[in-house]
Amino acid sequence: MFQSLEQLLLDTGMATPEQILDAQASDKGSNVAEALAEIGVLTQQQYIEVMEFYLGVPHVNLDAYVLKPDILRLLDADLVKRYKSVPLEKVGERLTVAMADPNNVVAIDDIAMATGCQVIPVIAAKSELDKVIRQHFTMRESMERVVQEALPEDDIDVKDLALMVDDAPIVRLVDNMIEQAVNEGASDIHIEPREDGLIIRYRIDGILHERMRPPKSTHPLVVSRLKIMAELDIAERRVPQDGRIKFLLGEDSSVDLRMNTMPTIYGEKVVLRILNPESIMLELTDLGFSQRNYDKFKDIITRAYGIVLATGPTGSGKTTTLYASLNYINSPSLNISTVEDPVEYRLGGVNQVNVHSRIGMTFDAGLRALLRQDPDIIMIGEIRDMETLETAVRAALTGHLVLSTIHTNDAPSTLTRMVEMGLPPFLVVAATNGIIAQRLVRRLCRDCQGKGCSRCNRTGYRGRLAVHEILTFTDSLRQAVLDGRGASELRKLARAEGMVTMYEDGLEKVEQGLTTREEVARVVGLDYI
């Protein structure tokens, strides 16, 4: 046993006498090893190893630990944050607590007094403790204070709300809710009033996960705070409202939120779409294409004219694919314009136009106006009606490249959908370069390879990747469209002539260890086998 921590650091060569003196003179950390870690002499892993050896206490990897809500509630947030200590297990009267400094006797005594238990300290990395505290305690503390101040919903008038939603507890609660969602990689936040309470859920990798159940009394405060942030009318609760929030994550970072409210029988439901520019500004090579599909897609988006359609359900990544396409073909020599509903992400060097249907600025009207602006490439957010489709085809046949989305189940059925909308088959064949259909499947967690860890919220999945099918014309496929063949016949013909389906593309990604067969079947559906 070493006589001192300083001697251990010197004898193992982890620190020099000068570095130890600098650490002792600093006000960082509760011991010399932690101070060395704070000033960058030791890594977090080295700090853990030193303390584990010096004190003879085990270390725990919180990222791989299953935290129990009932155990976490044994300590209040103030105590947890003050000592960076998280309760993990309770057996009888023995409470195992993860700590940044297991040698802090004051912390151990205070925790023992608060819980009435014998504290068994284990060491954990400070970064892991900070993450757990942020996710499980900071928001809980804010919520508890909001609950103390909240009034029954029927008793709150607009003037009271306007005053209350500027108070620190509700501000912190809403800020923490958004920060946690961003940190967990959520795409949407759902705030849902129910008969007996409020449910807050995050959509992560396409799946909704419940995160909180605050009391019903907090609902008007949360909604009103968000409305003020989005510059909406807090007095109007009878009709839907749309707004936008620019939320600061730090001094140099921000995220945009698109907010929509919807009146329900239990109050206003709010959905916040998290618009993270980093998640949308991808290169073509980042979209998970197989080499075969990459070559096909690159060919159809680099032609001088024609229509390229992306199809799939809402949330399948169509917009990301089109934005990546524009990034790929963008050039100072090209005039590129978009018509979107709404413009969610700003693209450098691209003229972007918002649709405003109420004042007559529809997709078709915007597209017709853009054709008078000498465009080279046009992106239409969605083809919804025959008028827009006709104008897009006219643009494609007069020397413009047109990119757009359309809602169909797969690539071949898009051809029949265009005919059903009223476009003659010969124009479908003449104008269309190709069609890409896609879905997003969850990616196996790189840290645990599907076993489940704290990094993937015990799901075994973290992040998503696309599976694609790309249809391009052959002579026989053109003739089949002209002959009025149905979607199933077109599909069989396209497969016979080399089209790889989304399901088959997904199975290739299963073989590469990127996802699972169950996930591909869940997202794509067995109809595509």
Short mmCIF file of C-alpha atoms in Angstrom, two decimals:
data_model
loop_
_atom_site.label_atom_id
_atom_site.label_comp_id
_atom_site.label_asym_id
_atom_site.label_seq_id
_atom_site.Cartn_x
_atom_site.Cartn_y
_atom_site.Cartn_z
CA MET A 1 0.00 0.00 0.00
CA PHE A 2 1.41 3.38 -0.99
CA GLN A 3 1.76 5.96 1.73
CA SER A 4 0.13 8.65 -0.40
CA LEU A 5 -1.61 9.19 -3.69
CA GLU A 6 1.17 11.57 -4.70
CA GLN A 7 3.78 8.85 -4.13
CA LEU A 8 1.83 6.40 -6.27
CA LEU A 9 1.65 8.92 -9.11
CA LEU A 10 5.38 9.59 -8.88
CA ASP A 11 6.45 5.94 -8.63
CA THR A 12 4.31 4.89 -11.62
CA GLY A 13 5.59 7.79 -13.71
CA MET A 14 2.11 9.14 -14.29
CA ALA A 15 3.08 12.60 -13.05
CA THR A 16 6.21 14.62 -12.35
CA PRO A 17 6.85 16.47 -9.08
CA GLU A 18 6.21 19.76 -10.90
CA GLN A 19 2.86 18.54 -12.24
CA ILE A 20 1.81 17.38 -8.78
CA LEU A 21 2.72 20.79 -7.32
CA ASP A 22 0.67 22.50 -10.06
CA ALA A 23 -2.29 20.21 -9.31
CA GLN A 24 -2.05 20.86 -5.56
CA ALA A 25 -1.95 24.60 -6.18
CA SER A 26 -5.04 24.48 -8.40
CA ASP A 27 -8.60 24.50 -7.10
CA LYS A 28 -9.66 21.68 -9.41
CA GLY A 29 -10.80 18.29 -8.12
CA SER A 30 -11.14 16.91 -4.61
CA ASN A 31 -7.77 15.12 -4.72
CA VAL A 32 -4.48 15.47 -6.58
CA ALA A 33 -5.31 12.73 -9.12
CA GLU A 34 -8.63 14.32 -10.01
CA ALA A 35 -6.92 17.70 -10.32
CA LEU A 36 -4.36 16.16 -12.70
CA ALA A 37 -7.21 14.77 -14.76
CA GLU A 38 -8.93 18.17 -14.82
CA ILE A 39 -5.80 19.95 -16.08
CA GLY A 40 -5.17 17.26 -18.70
CA VAL A 41 -2.15 15.41 -17.26
CA LEU A 42 -4.15 12.23 -16.70
CA THR A 43 -6.88 10.82 -18.91
CA GLN A 44 -10.17 9.79 -17.31
CA GLN A 45 -9.17 6.15 -17.74
CA GLN A 46 -5.80 6.72 -16.05
CA TYR A 47 -7.51 8.52 -13.18
CA ILE A 48 -9.88 5.59 -12.68
CA GLU A 49 -7.00 3.09 -12.74
CA VAL A 50 -4.97 5.11 -10.22
CA MET A 51 -7.87 5.50 -7.78
CA GLU A 52 -8.93 1.87 -8.19
CA PHE A 53 -5.42 0.68 -7.33
CA TYR A 54 -4.83 3.21 -4.55
CA LEU A 55 -8.14 2.74 -2.74
CA GLY A 56 -8.80 -0.86 -3.63
CA VAL A 57 -12.33 -0.05 -4.87
CA PRO A 58 -13.74 -1.44 -8.13
CA HIS A 59 -14.71 0.74 -11.04
CA VAL A 60 -17.98 0.59 -12.98
CA ASN A 61 -18.75 1.45 -16.61
CA LEU A 62 -21.97 3.46 -16.37
CA ASP A 63 -22.42 3.42 -20.15
CA ALA A 64 -22.96 -0.34 -19.91
CA TYR A 65 -24.87 -0.31 -16.61
CA VAL A 66 -28.61 -0.88 -16.28
CA LEU A 67 -29.80 1.96 -14.05
CA LYS A 68 -32.89 1.34 -11.93
CA PRO A 69 -35.35 4.25 -11.50
CA ASP A 70 -36.38 3.19 -7.98
CA ILE A 71 -32.73 3.15 -6.88
CA LEU A 72 -31.97 6.50 -8.52
CA ARG A 73 -34.80 8.04 -6.52
CA LEU A 74 -33.04 7.20 -3.24
CA LEU A 75 -30.93 10.36 -3.56
CA ASP A 76 -32.26 13.84 -4.28
CA ALA A 77 -30.84 15.79 -7.19
CA ASP A 78 -28.99 18.33 -5.02
CA LEU A 79 -26.96 15.64 -3.30
CA VAL A 80 -26.24 13.78 -6.53
CA LYS A 81 -25.01 16.91 -8.29
CA ARG A 82 -23.03 18.21 -5.31
CA TYR A 83 -20.92 15.05 -4.95
CA LYS A 84 -21.21 13.60 -8.48
CA SER A 85 -22.53 10.40 -6.95
CA VAL A 86 -25.15 8.07 -8.42
CA PRO A 87 -26.83 5.22 -6.49
CA LEU A 88 -26.64 1.88 -8.33
CA GLU A 89 -27.71 -1.04 -6.13
CA LYS A 90 -29.30 -1.60 -2.74
CA VAL A 91 -28.97 -4.94 -0.96
CA GLY A 92 -30.36 -4.87 2.55
CA GLU A 93 -28.89 -1.76 4.15
CA ARG A 94 -25.89 -1.62 1.81
CA LEU A 95 -26.08 0.97 -0.97
CA THR A 96 -23.58 0.87 -3.83
CA VAL A 97 -22.84 4.37 -5.10
CA ALA A 98 -20.80 5.33 -8.17
CA MET A 99 -18.58 8.32 -7.37
CA ALA A 100 -15.98 10.43 -9.10
CA ASP A 101 -13.96 10.42 -5.86
CA PRO A 102 -14.62 7.34 -3.66
CA ASN A 103 -12.22 8.81 -1.08
CA ASN A 104 -14.52 11.75 -0.30
CA VAL A 105 -15.55 10.86 3.27
CA VAL A 106 -17.81 13.92 3.58
CA ALA A 107 -19.80 12.79 0.55
CA ILE A 108 -20.04 9.23 1.87
CA ASP A 109 -21.21 10.43 5.29
CA ASP A 110 -23.84 12.78 3.82
CA ILE A 111 -25.19 10.06 1.51
CA ALA A 112 -25.30 7.57 4.40
CA MET A 113 -27.19 10.05 6.55
CA ALA A 114 -29.67 10.87 3.75
CA THR A 115 -30.41 7.23 2.94
CA GLY A 116 -29.86 5.48 6.26
CA CYS A 117 -27.65 2.97 4.43
CA GLN A 118 -24.05 1.85 4.58
CA VAL A 119 -22.45 3.34 1.48
CA ILE A 120 -20.28 1.06 -0.68
CA PRO A 121 -18.38 3.39 -3.06
CA VAL A 122 -17.28 2.42 -6.55
CA ILE A 123 -15.47 4.67 -9.00
CA ALA A 124 -16.87 5.90 -12.33
CA ALA A 125 -15.65 8.28 -15.01
CA LYS A 126 -16.70 11.87 -14.46
CA SER A 127 -18.00 12.13 -18.03
CA GLU A 128 -20.26 9.11 -17.48
CA LEU A 129 -21.53 10.52 -14.18
CA ASP A 130 -22.26 13.88 -15.81
CA LYS A 131 -24.27 12.13 -18.52
CA VAL A 132 -26.37 10.16 -16.02
CA ILE A 133 -26.95 13.24 -13.85
CA ARG A 134 -28.03 15.27 -16.87
CA GLN A 135 -30.42 12.58 -18.11
CA HIS A 136 -31.95 11.45 -14.82
CA PHE A 137 -31.61 14.19 -12.22
CA THR A 138 -31.40 17.68 -13.74
CA MET A 139 -34.80 17.42 -15.43
CA ARG A 140 -36.35 15.73 -12.40
CA GLU A 141 -35.22 18.60 -10.19
CA SER A 142 -36.73 21.19 -12.53
CA MET A 143 -39.97 19.23 -12.77
CA GLU A 144 -40.34 18.96 -9.01
CA ARG A 145 -40.03 22.72 -8.67
CA VAL A 146 -42.53 23.34 -11.48
CA VAL A 147 -45.01 20.97 -9.82
CA GLN A 148 -44.71 22.88 -6.55
CA GLU A 149 -45.62 26.12 -8.30
CA ALA A 150 -48.18 24.83 -10.81
CA LEU A 151 -51.86 25.57 -10.38
CA PRO A 152 -54.81 23.44 -11.50
CA GLU A 153 -55.27 23.97 -15.25
CA ASP A 154 -58.74 25.45 -14.95
CA ASP A 155 -57.47 28.11 -12.55
CA ILE A 156 -54.79 29.51 -14.85
CA ASP A 157 -55.69 32.44 -17.06
CA VAL A 158 -53.54 33.89 -19.81
CA LYS A 159 -52.06 36.64 -17.62
CA ASP A 160 -51.01 34.13 -14.98
CA LEU A 161 -49.44 31.90 -17.63
CA ALA A 162 -47.51 34.75 -19.21
CA LEU A 163 -45.94 35.51 -15.83
CA MET A 164 -45.35 31.91 -14.72
CA VAL A 165 -43.68 30.69 -17.92
CA ASP A 166 -40.88 33.22 -17.48
CA ASP A 167 -39.98 31.76 -14.08
CA ALA A 168 -36.73 29.83 -13.78
CA PRO A 169 -38.16 26.34 -12.96
CA ILE A 170 -40.35 26.02 -16.07
CA VAL A 171 -37.63 27.57 -18.24
CA ARG A 172 -35.12 25.02 -16.96
CA LEU A 173 -37.59 22.15 -17.37
CA VAL A 174 -38.30 22.96 -21.01
CA ASP A 175 -34.64 23.66 -21.76
CA ASN A 176 -33.58 20.38 -20.14
CA MET A 177 -36.27 18.49 -22.06
CA ILE A 178 -34.97 19.82 -25.37
CA GLU A 179 -31.30 19.36 -24.45
CA GLN A 180 -31.88 15.76 -23.39
CA ALA A 181 -33.74 15.00 -26.62
CA VAL A 182 -30.91 16.45 -28.70
CA ASN A 183 -28.28 14.57 -26.67
CA GLU A 184 -30.17 11.30 -27.18
CA GLY A 185 -30.35 11.86 -30.92
CA ALA A 186 -34.14 12.28 -31.02
CA SER A 187 -35.83 13.54 -34.18
CA ASP A 188 -39.09 14.58 -32.47
CA ILE A 189 -40.45 15.43 -29.02
CA HIS A 190 -44.10 14.52 -28.33
CA ILE A 191 -45.90 16.30 -25.48
CA GLU A 192 -49.18 14.45 -25.04
CA PRO A 193 -51.92 15.33 -22.53
CA ARG A 194 -53.92 12.40 -21.24
CA GLU A 195 -56.93 12.17 -18.96
CA ASP A 196 -54.83 11.54 -15.86
CA GLY A 197 -51.51 13.21 -16.68
CA LEU A 198 -48.96 14.24 -19.24
CA ILE A 199 -46.63 12.01 -21.25
CA ILE A 200 -43.42 13.22 -22.89
CA ARG A 201 -41.93 10.92 -25.50
CA TYR A 202 -38.90 11.15 -27.80
CA ARG A 203 -38.72 9.57 -31.25
CA ILE A 204 -35.28 8.01 -31.51
CA ASP A 205 -34.26 6.09 -34.62
CA GLY A 206 -37.90 6.02 -35.72
CA ILE A 207 -39.27 4.54 -32.45
CA LEU A 208 -41.11 6.49 -29.73
CA HIS A 209 -39.69 6.14 -26.20
CA GLU A 210 -41.45 7.45 -23.10
CA ARG A 211 -39.21 9.71 -21.05
CA MET A 212 -41.42 11.47 -18.46
CA ARG A 213 -44.88 11.45 -16.94
CA PRO A 214 -45.25 14.88 -15.31
CA PRO A 215 -48.44 15.75 -13.42
CA LYS A 216 -51.27 17.18 -15.50
CA SER A 217 -50.85 20.54 -13.76
CA THR A 218 -47.55 21.11 -15.59
CA HIS A 219 -49.14 20.81 -19.04
CA PRO A 220 -50.31 24.43 -19.56
CA LEU A 221 -46.97 25.75 -18.32
CA VAL A 222 -44.93 23.57 -20.67
CA VAL A 223 -47.12 24.34 -23.68
CA SER A 224 -47.25 28.06 -22.99
CA ARG A 225 -43.49 28.27 -22.49
CA LEU A 226 -42.97 26.59 -25.86
CA LYS A 227 -45.54 28.87 -27.53
CA ILE A 228 -43.72 31.95 -26.27
CA MET A 229 -40.42 30.55 -27.55
CA ALA A 230 -42.06 29.95 -30.96
CA GLU A 231 -43.83 33.35 -30.92
CA LEU A 232 -47.29 31.78 -31.01
CA ASP A 233 -50.53 32.91 -29.37
CA ILE A 234 -50.72 31.41 -25.86
CA ALA A 235 -54.39 32.42 -25.57
CA GLU A 236 -55.42 30.37 -28.63
CA ARG A 237 -56.01 26.73 -27.72
CA ARG A 238 -58.81 25.80 -30.15
CA VAL A 239 -56.98 25.60 -33.49
CA PRO A 240 -53.61 24.18 -34.59
CA GLN A 241 -50.63 26.50 -34.67
CA ASP A 242 -47.23 26.21 -36.33
CA GLY A 243 -44.04 27.93 -35.26
CA ARG A 244 -40.28 27.73 -35.21
CA ILE A 245 -37.79 27.92 -32.33
CA LYS A 246 -34.07 28.58 -32.52
CA PHE A 247 -32.71 26.88 -29.41
CA LEU A 248 -29.20 27.61 -28.12
CA LEU A 249 -27.34 24.51 -26.93
CA GLY A 250 -24.22 26.42 -25.93
CA GLU A 251 -22.17 29.43 -26.85
CA ASP A 252 -21.35 28.12 -30.32
CA SER A 253 -24.14 25.65 -31.02
CA SER A 254 -27.84 25.85 -31.77
CA VAL A 255 -30.64 23.72 -33.16
CA ASP A 256 -33.86 24.68 -34.93
CA LEU A 257 -37.18 23.25 -33.80
CA ARG A 258 -40.37 23.16 -35.84
CA MET A 259 -43.37 23.28 -33.51
CA ASN A 260 -46.94 22.19 -34.17
CA THR A 261 -49.85 22.28 -31.72
CA MET A 262 -53.05 20.27 -32.06
CA PRO A 263 -56.13 20.60 -29.79
CA THR A 264 -57.27 17.25 -28.34
CA ILE A 265 -60.03 16.36 -25.89
CA TYR A 266 -57.50 16.53 -23.02
CA GLY A 267 -55.68 19.69 -24.10
CA GLU A 268 -53.13 20.74 -26.68
CA LYS A 269 -50.74 18.12 -28.01
CA VAL A 270 -47.39 19.50 -29.11
CA VAL A 271 -44.83 17.94 -31.43
CA LEU A 272 -41.39 19.47 -31.83
CA ARG A 273 -39.40 18.37 -34.88
CA ILE A 274 -35.68 18.73 -34.18
CA LEU A 275 -33.99 20.14 -37.27
CA ASN A 276 -30.31 19.40 -36.88
CA PRO A 277 -28.38 20.74 -39.91
CA GLU A 278 -25.58 18.22 -39.33
CA SER A 279 -28.03 15.35 -39.83
CA ILE A 280 -29.28 16.61 -43.18
CA MET A 281 -26.13 17.99 -44.85
CA LEU A 282 -24.79 14.63 -45.97
CA GLU A 283 -22.78 13.57 -48.97
CA LEU A 284 -24.07 10.89 -51.34
CA THR A 285 -21.43 8.54 -49.97
CA ASP A 286 -22.95 8.93 -46.47
CA LEU A 287 -26.38 7.57 -47.49
CA GLY A 288 -25.53 3.87 -47.26
CA PHE A 289 -25.77 3.07 -50.96
CA SER A 290 -24.41 -0.20 -52.21
CA GLN A 291 -21.86 0.40 -54.97
CA ARG A 292 -24.39 -0.80 -57.54
CA ASN A 293 -27.10 1.60 -56.35
CA TYR A 294 -24.62 4.45 -55.90
CA ASP A 295 -23.55 4.22 -59.53
CA LYS A 296 -27.18 4.06 -60.72
CA PHE A 297 -28.31 7.01 -58.63
CA LYS A 298 -25.31 9.15 -59.53
CA ASP A 299 -26.12 8.57 -63.19
CA ILE A 300 -29.77 9.68 -63.01
CA ILE A 301 -29.08 12.88 -61.00
CA THR A 302 -26.25 14.08 -63.25
CA ARG A 303 -28.21 14.07 -66.50
CA ALA A 304 -28.95 17.42 -68.10
CA TYR A 305 -32.73 17.07 -67.86
CA GLY A 306 -35.52 14.74 -66.73
CA ILE A 307 -37.33 13.89 -63.50
CA VAL A 308 -35.84 11.99 -60.56
CA LEU A 309 -38.41 10.94 -57.95
CA ALA A 310 -37.76 9.81 -54.38
CA THR A 311 -40.57 7.81 -52.82
CA GLY A 312 -41.42 6.34 -49.46
CA PRO A 313 -43.50 7.13 -46.36
CA THR A 314 -43.04 10.16 -44.14
CA GLY A 315 -39.79 9.88 -42.22
CA SER A 316 -38.06 7.60 -44.71
CA GLY A 317 -35.24 10.05 -45.45
CA LYS A 318 -36.42 11.26 -48.86
CA THR A 319 -35.57 14.91 -48.15
CA THR A 320 -32.11 13.94 -46.91
CA THR A 321 -31.50 12.05 -50.15
CA LEU A 322 -32.62 14.99 -52.31
CA TYR A 323 -30.53 17.49 -50.31
CA ALA A 324 -27.49 15.22 -50.64
CA SER A 325 -28.17 15.08 -54.37
CA LEU A 326 -28.23 18.87 -54.59
CA ASN A 327 -24.99 19.05 -52.61
CA TYR A 328 -23.41 16.63 -55.07
CA ILE A 329 -24.45 18.43 -58.25
CA ASN A 330 -24.26 22.01 -56.91
CA SER A 331 -21.91 24.27 -58.81
CA PRO A 332 -21.39 28.05 -59.16
CA SER A 333 -22.25 27.65 -62.85
CA LEU A 334 -25.75 26.28 -62.11
CA ASN A 335 -28.96 28.04 -61.09
CA ILE A 336 -30.58 25.70 -58.55
CA SER A 337 -33.94 26.52 -56.96
CA THR A 338 -36.32 24.67 -54.64
CA VAL A 339 -40.01 24.93 -53.71
CA GLU A 340 -40.61 23.44 -50.25
CA ASP A 341 -43.36 23.18 -47.63
CA PRO A 342 -41.74 24.45 -45.50
CA VAL A 343 -38.05 25.16 -46.04
CA GLU A 344 -36.53 23.30 -43.10
CA TYR A 345 -32.80 23.53 -43.85
CA ARG A 346 -30.84 26.28 -45.56
CA LEU A 347 -28.67 25.21 -48.49
CA GLY A 348 -25.74 27.34 -49.54
CA GLY A 349 -25.85 28.51 -53.15
CA VAL A 350 -29.49 27.38 -53.61
CA ASN A 351 -32.55 29.62 -54.03
CA GLN A 352 -35.21 28.24 -51.67
CA VAL A 353 -38.90 29.17 -51.80
CA ASN A 354 -41.58 28.51 -49.17
CA VAL A 355 -45.06 27.29 -50.15
CA HIS A 356 -47.95 29.40 -48.79
CA SER A 357 -51.12 27.68 -49.97
CA ARG A 358 -53.46 30.13 -48.23
CA ILE A 359 -52.28 33.00 -50.42
CA GLY A 360 -52.08 30.91 -53.60
CA MET A 361 -48.35 30.09 -53.43
CA THR A 362 -48.77 26.36 -54.12
CA PHE A 363 -46.15 23.92 -55.37
CA ASP A 364 -47.50 24.37 -58.89
CA ALA A 365 -47.55 28.18 -58.68
CA GLY A 366 -44.03 28.27 -57.24
CA LEU A 367 -42.75 25.88 -59.88
CA ARG A 368 -44.29 27.87 -62.74
CA ALA A 369 -42.72 31.05 -61.34
CA LEU A 370 -39.33 29.40 -61.05
CA LEU A 371 -39.46 28.34 -64.70
CA ARG A 372 -39.37 32.05 -65.55
CA GLN A 373 -36.21 32.44 -63.45
CA ASP A 374 -33.88 30.67 -65.93
CA PRO A 375 -33.28 27.59 -63.72
CA ASP A 376 -30.99 24.65 -64.46
CA ILE A 377 -32.12 22.39 -61.61
CA ILE A 378 -35.38 22.50 -59.63
CA MET A 379 -36.30 20.59 -56.50
CA ILE A 380 -40.00 20.33 -55.63
CA GLY A 381 -40.72 19.30 -52.05
CA GLU A 382 -43.56 16.99 -53.09
CA ILE A 383 -45.72 16.24 -56.13
CA ARG A 384 -49.24 16.13 -54.72
CA ASP A 385 -51.51 16.85 -57.67
CA MET A 386 -51.80 16.65 -61.43
CA GLU A 387 -51.10 20.34 -61.94
CA THR A 388 -47.71 20.10 -60.24
CA LEU A 389 -46.91 16.85 -62.05
CA GLU A 390 -47.75 18.37 -65.46
CA THR A 391 -45.62 21.43 -64.82
CA ALA A 392 -42.72 19.26 -63.59
CA VAL A 393 -42.92 17.09 -66.73
CA ARG A 394 -43.01 20.18 -68.95
CA ALA A 395 -39.89 21.46 -67.16
CA ALA A 396 -38.13 18.12 -67.55
CA LEU A 397 -38.92 17.94 -71.27
CA THR A 398 -37.67 21.48 -71.91
CA GLY A 399 -34.16 20.94 -70.61
CA HIS A 400 -34.38 21.11 -66.81
CA LEU A 401 -33.42 18.55 -64.18
CA VAL A 402 -36.28 18.16 -61.69
CA LEU A 403 -35.97 16.42 -58.33
CA SER A 404 -39.03 15.69 -56.22
CA THR A 405 -40.77 13.28 -53.85
CA ILE A 406 -44.01 11.37 -54.23
CA HIS A 407 -45.87 9.06 -51.85
CA THR A 408 -45.94 5.47 -53.14
CA ASN A 409 -44.90 2.15 -51.62
CA ASP A 410 -42.09 1.27 -54.00
CA ALA A 411 -40.36 2.36 -57.19
CA PRO A 412 -42.43 0.43 -59.81
CA SER A 413 -45.76 1.56 -58.37
CA THR A 414 -44.64 5.17 -58.84
CA LEU A 415 -44.94 4.66 -62.60
CA THR A 416 -48.57 3.54 -62.34
CA ARG A 417 -49.29 6.30 -59.80
CA MET A 418 -48.22 8.94 -62.34
CA VAL A 419 -50.56 7.42 -64.93
CA GLU A 420 -53.41 7.23 -62.39
CA MET A 421 -52.91 10.95 -61.66
CA GLY A 422 -53.62 11.62 -65.34
CA LEU A 423 -50.22 11.70 -67.03
CA PRO A 424 -50.17 9.85 -70.37
CA PRO A 425 -47.83 6.82 -70.32
CA PHE A 426 -45.69 8.18 -73.17
CA LEU A 427 -44.92 11.29 -71.05
CA VAL A 428 -44.05 9.11 -68.03
CA VAL A 429 -41.50 7.28 -70.19
CA ALA A 430 -40.19 10.40 -71.91
CA ALA A 431 -39.73 12.53 -68.77
CA THR A 432 -38.57 10.12 -66.05
CA ASN A 433 -34.85 9.47 -65.49
CA GLY A 434 -35.39 7.11 -62.59
CA ILE A 435 -37.06 6.47 -59.24
CA ILE A 436 -35.50 5.76 -55.86
CA ALA A 437 -37.59 4.14 -53.12
CA GLN A 438 -36.19 3.90 -49.62
CA ARG A 439 -36.81 3.12 -45.96
CA LEU A 440 -34.75 3.75 -42.83
CA VAL A 441 -33.78 0.75 -40.70
CA ARG A 442 -32.13 0.92 -37.32
CA ARG A 443 -28.38 0.29 -37.28
CA LEU A 444 -26.88 -2.19 -34.82
CA CYS A 445 -25.19 -0.35 -31.95
CA ARG A 446 -21.45 -0.21 -32.62
CA ASP A 447 -20.66 -0.33 -28.89
CA CYS A 448 -22.56 -3.49 -27.95
CA GLN A 449 -23.38 -5.07 -31.36
CA GLY A 450 -27.02 -5.52 -30.53
CA LYS A 451 -26.72 -6.72 -26.94
CA GLY A 452 -28.01 -3.46 -25.44
CA CYS A 453 -26.11 -0.81 -23.49
CA SER A 454 -26.69 2.66 -22.11
CA ARG A 455 -25.36 4.21 -25.33
CA CYS A 456 -28.30 2.71 -27.26
CA ASN A 457 -30.87 2.94 -24.42
CA ARG A 458 -30.78 -0.88 -24.09
CA THR A 459 -32.32 -1.32 -27.54
CA GLY A 460 -29.29 -2.82 -29.30
CA TYR A 461 -29.70 -0.22 -32.07
CA ARG A 462 -28.17 3.23 -32.47
CA GLY A 463 -28.61 5.38 -35.55
CA ARG A 464 -30.25 4.47 -38.83
CA LEU A 465 -29.28 3.70 -42.40
CA ALA A 466 -31.26 3.57 -45.61
CA VAL A 467 -32.20 0.59 -47.75
CA HIS A 468 -32.92 1.44 -51.36
CA GLU A 469 -34.33 0.24 -54.64
CA ILE A 470 -33.56 2.20 -57.78
CA LEU A 471 -35.58 1.80 -60.97
CA THR A 472 -34.14 2.94 -64.29
CA PHE A 473 -35.66 2.35 -67.71
CA THR A 474 -34.82 -0.46 -70.08
CA ASP A 475 -36.42 -0.85 -73.51
CA SER A 476 -38.74 -3.60 -72.29
CA LEU A 477 -39.76 -1.61 -69.19
CA ARG A 478 -40.57 1.42 -71.34
CA GLN A 479 -42.75 -0.73 -73.56
CA ALA A 480 -44.49 -2.26 -70.54
CA VAL A 481 -45.43 1.22 -69.28
CA LEU A 482 -46.67 2.20 -72.74
CA ASP A 483 -48.75 -1.00 -72.84
CA GLY A 484 -50.43 -0.03 -69.54
CA ARG A 485 -49.06 -2.90 -67.46
CA GLY A 486 -49.88 -2.88 -63.73
CA ALA A 487 -47.48 -2.25 -60.84
CA SER A 488 -46.97 -5.95 -60.01
CA GLU A 489 -46.04 -6.76 -63.62
CA LEU A 490 -43.69 -3.77 -63.79
CA ARG A 491 -42.09 -4.90 -60.54
CA LYS A 492 -41.45 -8.43 -61.84
CA LEU A 493 -39.98 -7.07 -65.04
CA ALA A 494 -37.76 -4.57 -63.21
CA ARG A 495 -36.41 -7.31 -60.93
CA ALA A 496 -35.78 -9.60 -63.88
CA GLU A 497 -33.75 -6.84 -65.49
CA GLY A 498 -31.55 -6.12 -62.50
CA MET A 499 -33.44 -3.97 -59.97
CA VAL A 500 -32.54 -4.96 -56.40
CA THR A 501 -35.49 -4.47 -54.03
CA MET A 502 -35.35 -2.67 -50.71
CA TYR A 503 -35.70 -5.99 -48.91
CA GLU A 504 -32.82 -7.53 -50.85
CA ASP A 505 -30.70 -4.43 -50.25
CA GLY A 506 -31.55 -4.73 -46.55
CA LEU A 507 -30.46 -8.38 -46.45
CA GLU A 508 -27.10 -7.36 -47.90
CA LYS A 509 -26.72 -4.92 -45.02
CA VAL A 510 -27.66 -7.72 -42.60
CA GLU A 511 -24.82 -9.82 -44.03
CA GLN A 512 -22.49 -6.85 -43.51
CA GLY A 513 -23.43 -6.76 -39.80
CA LEU A 514 -25.11 -3.35 -40.06
CA THR A 515 -28.67 -4.30 -39.05
CA THR A 516 -30.86 -7.36 -38.43
CA ARG A 517 -33.24 -9.39 -40.55
CA GLU A 518 -36.05 -8.63 -38.08
CA GLU A 519 -35.48 -4.89 -38.46
CA VAL A 520 -35.53 -5.09 -42.27
CA ALA A 521 -38.76 -7.11 -42.18
CA ARG A 522 -40.32 -4.67 -39.70
CA VAL A 523 -39.56 -1.58 -41.77
CA VAL A 524 -39.76 -2.82 -45.34
CA GLY A 525 -42.47 -5.43 -44.81
CA LEU A 526 -42.70 -9.00 -45.98
CA ASP A 527 -44.63 -7.93 -49.08
CA TYR A 528 -41.33 -6.92 -50.62
CA ILE A 529 -39.63 -10.32 -50.34
#
